[in-house]
CSV table of N, CA and C in Angstrom, one decimal:
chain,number,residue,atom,x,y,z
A,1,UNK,N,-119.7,-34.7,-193.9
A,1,UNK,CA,-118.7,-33.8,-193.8
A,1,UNK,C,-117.3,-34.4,-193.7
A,2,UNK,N,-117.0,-35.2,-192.8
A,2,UNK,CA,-115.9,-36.3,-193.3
A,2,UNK,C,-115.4,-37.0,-194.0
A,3,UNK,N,-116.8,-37.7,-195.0
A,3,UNK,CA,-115.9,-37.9,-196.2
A,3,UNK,C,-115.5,-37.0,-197.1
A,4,UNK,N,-116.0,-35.6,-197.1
A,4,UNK,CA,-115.7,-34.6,-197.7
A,4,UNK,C,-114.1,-34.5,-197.8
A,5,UNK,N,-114.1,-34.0,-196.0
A,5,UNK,CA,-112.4,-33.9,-195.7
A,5,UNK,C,-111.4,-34.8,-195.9
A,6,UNK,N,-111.7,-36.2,-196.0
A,6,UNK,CA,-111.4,-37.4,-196.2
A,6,UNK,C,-110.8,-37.3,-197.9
A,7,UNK,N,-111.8,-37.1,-198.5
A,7,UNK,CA,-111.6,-37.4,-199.5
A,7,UNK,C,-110.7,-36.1,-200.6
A,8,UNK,N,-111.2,-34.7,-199.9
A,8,UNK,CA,-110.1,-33.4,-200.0
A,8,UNK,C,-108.8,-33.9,-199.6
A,9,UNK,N,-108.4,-33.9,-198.6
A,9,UNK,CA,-107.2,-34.3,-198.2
A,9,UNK,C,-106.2,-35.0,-198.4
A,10,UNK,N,-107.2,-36.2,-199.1
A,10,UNK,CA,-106.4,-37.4,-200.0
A,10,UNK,C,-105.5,-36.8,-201.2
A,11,UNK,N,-106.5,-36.0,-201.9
A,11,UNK,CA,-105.9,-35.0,-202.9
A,11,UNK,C,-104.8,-34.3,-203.0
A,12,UNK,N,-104.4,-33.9,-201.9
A,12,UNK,CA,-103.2,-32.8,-201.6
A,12,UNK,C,-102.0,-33.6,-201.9
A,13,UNK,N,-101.2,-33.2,-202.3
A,13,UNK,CA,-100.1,-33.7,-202.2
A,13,UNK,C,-99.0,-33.4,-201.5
A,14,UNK,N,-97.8,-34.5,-200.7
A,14,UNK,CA,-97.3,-34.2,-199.6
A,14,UNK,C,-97.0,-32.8,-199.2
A,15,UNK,N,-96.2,-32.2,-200.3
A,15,UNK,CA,-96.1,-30.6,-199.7
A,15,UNK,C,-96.9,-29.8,-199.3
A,16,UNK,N,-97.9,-29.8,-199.7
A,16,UNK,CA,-99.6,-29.6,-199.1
A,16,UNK,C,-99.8,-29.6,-198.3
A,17,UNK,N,-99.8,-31.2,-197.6
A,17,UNK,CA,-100.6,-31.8,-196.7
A,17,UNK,C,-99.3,-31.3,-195.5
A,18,UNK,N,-97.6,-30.9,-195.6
A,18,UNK,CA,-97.1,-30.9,-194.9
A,18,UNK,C,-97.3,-29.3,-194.4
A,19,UNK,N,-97.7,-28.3,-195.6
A,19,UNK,CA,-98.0,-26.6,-195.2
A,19,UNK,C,-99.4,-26.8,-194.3
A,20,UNK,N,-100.2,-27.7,-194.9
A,20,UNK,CA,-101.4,-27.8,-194.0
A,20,UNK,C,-101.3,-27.7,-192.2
A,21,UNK,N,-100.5,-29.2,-192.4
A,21,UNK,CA,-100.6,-29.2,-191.2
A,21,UNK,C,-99.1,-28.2,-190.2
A,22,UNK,N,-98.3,-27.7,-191.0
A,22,UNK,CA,-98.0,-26.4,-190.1
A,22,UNK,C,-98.9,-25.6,-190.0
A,23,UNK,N,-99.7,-25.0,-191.3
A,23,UNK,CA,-100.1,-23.9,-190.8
A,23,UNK,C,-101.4,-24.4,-189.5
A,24,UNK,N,-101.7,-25.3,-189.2
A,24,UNK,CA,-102.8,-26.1,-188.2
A,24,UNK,C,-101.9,-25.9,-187.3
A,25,UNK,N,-100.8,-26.1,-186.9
A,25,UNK,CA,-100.2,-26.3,-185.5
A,25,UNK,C,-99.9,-25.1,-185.6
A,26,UNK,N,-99.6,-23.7,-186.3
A,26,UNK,CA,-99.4,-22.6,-185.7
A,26,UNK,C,-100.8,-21.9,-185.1
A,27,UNK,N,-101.8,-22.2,-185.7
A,27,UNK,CA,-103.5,-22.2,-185.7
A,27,UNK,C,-103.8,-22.2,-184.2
A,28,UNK,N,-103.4,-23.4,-183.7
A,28,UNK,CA,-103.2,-23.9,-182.5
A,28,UNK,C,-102.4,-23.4,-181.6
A,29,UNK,N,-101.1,-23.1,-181.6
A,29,UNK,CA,-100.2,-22.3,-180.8
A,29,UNK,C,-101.1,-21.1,-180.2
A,30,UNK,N,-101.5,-20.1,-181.5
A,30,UNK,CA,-102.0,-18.9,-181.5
A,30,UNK,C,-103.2,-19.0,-180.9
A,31,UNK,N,-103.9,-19.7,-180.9
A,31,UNK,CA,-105.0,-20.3,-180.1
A,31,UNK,C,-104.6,-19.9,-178.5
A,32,UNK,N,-103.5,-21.2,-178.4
A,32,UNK,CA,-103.6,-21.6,-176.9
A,32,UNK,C,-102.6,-19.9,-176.4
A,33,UNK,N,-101.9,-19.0,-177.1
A,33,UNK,CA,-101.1,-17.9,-176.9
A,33,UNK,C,-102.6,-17.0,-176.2
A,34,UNK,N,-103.7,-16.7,-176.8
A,34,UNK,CA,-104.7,-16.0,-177.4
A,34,UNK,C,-105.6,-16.5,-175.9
A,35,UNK,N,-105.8,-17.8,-175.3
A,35,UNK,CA,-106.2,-18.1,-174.1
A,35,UNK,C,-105.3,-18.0,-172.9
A,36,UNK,N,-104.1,-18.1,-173.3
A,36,UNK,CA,-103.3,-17.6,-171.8
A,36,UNK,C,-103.2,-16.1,-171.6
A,37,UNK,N,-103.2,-15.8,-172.3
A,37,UNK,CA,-103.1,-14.1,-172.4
A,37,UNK,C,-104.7,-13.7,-171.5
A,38,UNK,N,-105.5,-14.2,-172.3
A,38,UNK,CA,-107.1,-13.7,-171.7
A,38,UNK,C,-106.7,-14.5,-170.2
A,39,UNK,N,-106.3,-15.6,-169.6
A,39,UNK,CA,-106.2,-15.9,-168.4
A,39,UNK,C,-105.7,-15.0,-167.9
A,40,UNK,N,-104.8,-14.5,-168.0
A,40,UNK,CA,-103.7,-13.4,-167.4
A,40,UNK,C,-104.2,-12.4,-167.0
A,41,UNK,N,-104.5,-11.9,-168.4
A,41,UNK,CA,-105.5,-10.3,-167.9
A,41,UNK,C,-106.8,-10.7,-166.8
A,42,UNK,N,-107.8,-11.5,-167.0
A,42,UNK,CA,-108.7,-11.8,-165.7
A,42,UNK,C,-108.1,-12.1,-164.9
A,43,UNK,N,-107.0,-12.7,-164.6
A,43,UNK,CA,-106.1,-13.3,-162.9
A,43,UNK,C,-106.0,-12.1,-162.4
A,44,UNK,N,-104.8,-11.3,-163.5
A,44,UNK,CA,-104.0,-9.7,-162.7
A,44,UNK,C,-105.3,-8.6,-162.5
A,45,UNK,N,-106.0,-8.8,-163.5
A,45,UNK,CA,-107.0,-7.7,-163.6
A,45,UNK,C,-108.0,-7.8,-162.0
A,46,UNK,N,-108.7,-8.5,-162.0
A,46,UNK,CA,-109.5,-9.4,-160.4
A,46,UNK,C,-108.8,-9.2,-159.4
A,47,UNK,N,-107.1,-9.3,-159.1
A,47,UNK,CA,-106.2,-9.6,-158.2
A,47,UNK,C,-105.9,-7.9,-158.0
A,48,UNK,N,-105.7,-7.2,-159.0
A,48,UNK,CA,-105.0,-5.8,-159.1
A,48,UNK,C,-106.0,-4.9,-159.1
A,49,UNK,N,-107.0,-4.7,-160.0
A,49,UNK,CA,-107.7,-3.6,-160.1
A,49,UNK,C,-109.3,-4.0,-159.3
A,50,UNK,N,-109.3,-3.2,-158.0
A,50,UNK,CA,-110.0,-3.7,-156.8
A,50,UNK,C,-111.3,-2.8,-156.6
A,51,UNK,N,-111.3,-1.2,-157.3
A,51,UNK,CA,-111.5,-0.4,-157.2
A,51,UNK,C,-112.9,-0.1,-158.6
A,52,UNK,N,-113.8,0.8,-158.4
A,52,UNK,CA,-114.3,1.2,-159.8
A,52,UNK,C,-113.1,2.1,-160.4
A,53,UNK,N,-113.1,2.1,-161.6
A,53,UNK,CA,-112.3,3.2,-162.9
A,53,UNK,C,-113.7,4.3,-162.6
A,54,UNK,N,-112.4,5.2,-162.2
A,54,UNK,CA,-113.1,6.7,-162.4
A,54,UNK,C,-112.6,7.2,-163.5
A,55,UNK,N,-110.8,6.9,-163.5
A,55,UNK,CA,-110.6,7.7,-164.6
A,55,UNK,C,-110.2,6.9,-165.9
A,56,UNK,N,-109.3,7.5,-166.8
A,56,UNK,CA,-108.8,6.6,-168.0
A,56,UNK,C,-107.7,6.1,-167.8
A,57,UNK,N,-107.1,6.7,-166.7
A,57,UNK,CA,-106.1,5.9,-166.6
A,57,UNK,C,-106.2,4.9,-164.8
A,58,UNK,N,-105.0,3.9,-164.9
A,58,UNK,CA,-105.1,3.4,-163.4
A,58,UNK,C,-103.9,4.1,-162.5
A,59,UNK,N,-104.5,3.5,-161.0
A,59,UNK,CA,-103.7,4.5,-160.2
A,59,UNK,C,-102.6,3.6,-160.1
A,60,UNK,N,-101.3,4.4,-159.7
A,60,UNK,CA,-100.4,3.4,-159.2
A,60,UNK,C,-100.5,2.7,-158.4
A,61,UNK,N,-101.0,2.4,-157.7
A,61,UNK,CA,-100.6,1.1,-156.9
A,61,UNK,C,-101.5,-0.2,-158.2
A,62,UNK,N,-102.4,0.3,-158.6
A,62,UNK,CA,-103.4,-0.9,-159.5
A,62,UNK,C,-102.2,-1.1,-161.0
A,63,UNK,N,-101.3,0.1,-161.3
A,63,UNK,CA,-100.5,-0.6,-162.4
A,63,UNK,C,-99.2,-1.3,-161.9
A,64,UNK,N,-98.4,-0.8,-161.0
A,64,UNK,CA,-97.6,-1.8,-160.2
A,64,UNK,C,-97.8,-2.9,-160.1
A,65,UNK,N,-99.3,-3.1,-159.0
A,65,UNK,CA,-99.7,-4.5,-159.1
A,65,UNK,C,-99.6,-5.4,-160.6
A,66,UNK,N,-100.0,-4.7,-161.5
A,66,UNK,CA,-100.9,-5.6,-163.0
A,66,UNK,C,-99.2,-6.0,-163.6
A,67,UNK,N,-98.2,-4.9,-163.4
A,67,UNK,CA,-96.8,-5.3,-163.9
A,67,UNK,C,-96.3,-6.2,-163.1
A,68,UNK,N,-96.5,-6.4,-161.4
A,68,UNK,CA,-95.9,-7.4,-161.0
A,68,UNK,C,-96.4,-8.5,-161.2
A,69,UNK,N,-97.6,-8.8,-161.2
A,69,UNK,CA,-98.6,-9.5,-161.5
A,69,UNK,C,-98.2,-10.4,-162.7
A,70,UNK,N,-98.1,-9.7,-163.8
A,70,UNK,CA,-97.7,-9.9,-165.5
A,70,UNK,C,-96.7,-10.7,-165.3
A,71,UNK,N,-95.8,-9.9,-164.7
A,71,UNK,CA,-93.7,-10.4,-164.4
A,71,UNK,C,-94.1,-11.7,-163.7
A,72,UNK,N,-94.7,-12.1,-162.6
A,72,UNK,CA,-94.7,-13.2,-162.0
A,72,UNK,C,-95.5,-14.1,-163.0
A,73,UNK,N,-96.5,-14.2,-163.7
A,73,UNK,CA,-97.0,-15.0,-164.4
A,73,UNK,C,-95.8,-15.8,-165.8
A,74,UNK,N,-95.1,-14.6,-166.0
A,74,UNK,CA,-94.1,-15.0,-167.2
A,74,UNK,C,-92.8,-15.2,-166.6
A,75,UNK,N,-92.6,-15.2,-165.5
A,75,UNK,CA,-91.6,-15.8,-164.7
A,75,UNK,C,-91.8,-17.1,-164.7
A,76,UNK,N,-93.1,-17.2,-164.5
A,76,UNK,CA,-94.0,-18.9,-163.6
A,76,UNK,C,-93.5,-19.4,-165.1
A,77,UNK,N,-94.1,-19.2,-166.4
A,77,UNK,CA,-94.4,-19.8,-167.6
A,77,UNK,C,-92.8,-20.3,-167.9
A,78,UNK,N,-91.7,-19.3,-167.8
A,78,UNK,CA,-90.6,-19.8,-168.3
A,78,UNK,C,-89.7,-21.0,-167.3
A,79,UNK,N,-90.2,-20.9,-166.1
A,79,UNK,CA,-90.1,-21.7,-164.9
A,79,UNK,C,-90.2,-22.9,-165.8
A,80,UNK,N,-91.7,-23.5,-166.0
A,80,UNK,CA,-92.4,-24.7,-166.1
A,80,UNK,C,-92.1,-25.3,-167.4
A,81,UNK,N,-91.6,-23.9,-168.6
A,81,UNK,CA,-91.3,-25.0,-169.9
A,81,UNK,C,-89.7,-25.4,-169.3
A,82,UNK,N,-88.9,-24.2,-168.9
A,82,UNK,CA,-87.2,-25.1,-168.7
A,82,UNK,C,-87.3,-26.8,-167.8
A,83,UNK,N,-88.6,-26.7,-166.7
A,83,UNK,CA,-88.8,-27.6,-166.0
A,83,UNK,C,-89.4,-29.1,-167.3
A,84,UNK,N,-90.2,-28.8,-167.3
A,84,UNK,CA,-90.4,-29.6,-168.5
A,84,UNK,C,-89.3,-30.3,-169.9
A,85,UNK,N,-88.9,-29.0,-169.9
A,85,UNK,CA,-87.6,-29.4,-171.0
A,85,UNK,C,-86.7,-30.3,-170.8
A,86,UNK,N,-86.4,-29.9,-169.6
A,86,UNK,CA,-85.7,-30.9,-168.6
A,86,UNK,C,-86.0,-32.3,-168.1
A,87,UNK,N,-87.2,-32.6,-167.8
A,87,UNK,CA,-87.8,-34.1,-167.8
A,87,UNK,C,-87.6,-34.5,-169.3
A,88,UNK,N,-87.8,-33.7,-169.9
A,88,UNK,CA,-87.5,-34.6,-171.5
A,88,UNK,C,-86.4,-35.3,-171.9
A,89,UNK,N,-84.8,-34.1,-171.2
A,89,UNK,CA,-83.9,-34.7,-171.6
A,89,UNK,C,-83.2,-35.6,-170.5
């Protein structure tokens, strides 16, 4: 199977191989977007909604929580890339 890809990929030529590998690193983004999101919902969801669902909707105090909950997670996230950005420069 490697020399397969190996030998496919030889073939492409640069503009190719450069769409490839964007569309691979957006692949990835969407990926790692697609796992922080499922983290989120099981953190707030576990932390907020404590109760069985009787009905279709949640009560207030269980949606309050899941929005503050949400807010502080993407608070946290924008914290740690400016923090990061910052060791870079």
């Amino acid at each position: 199977m490697e020399n397969f890809e190996s030998s496919s990929l030889s073939r492409l030529n640069d503009g190719d191989k450069a769409e490839l590998q964007k569309f691979l690193a957006n692949e990835q983004q969407r990926s790692s977007i697609q796992t922080e999101t499922h983290k989120l919902t099981q953190t707030c969801w576990k932390k907020c909604v404590t109760s069985s669902i009787k009905d279709s909707k949640l009560d207030r105090t269980e949606e309050t929580c899941l929005a503050n909950c949400v807010d502080r997670f993407l608070d946290l996230n924008q914290l740690t890339i400016k923090h990061l950005n910052n060791m870079r420069s």
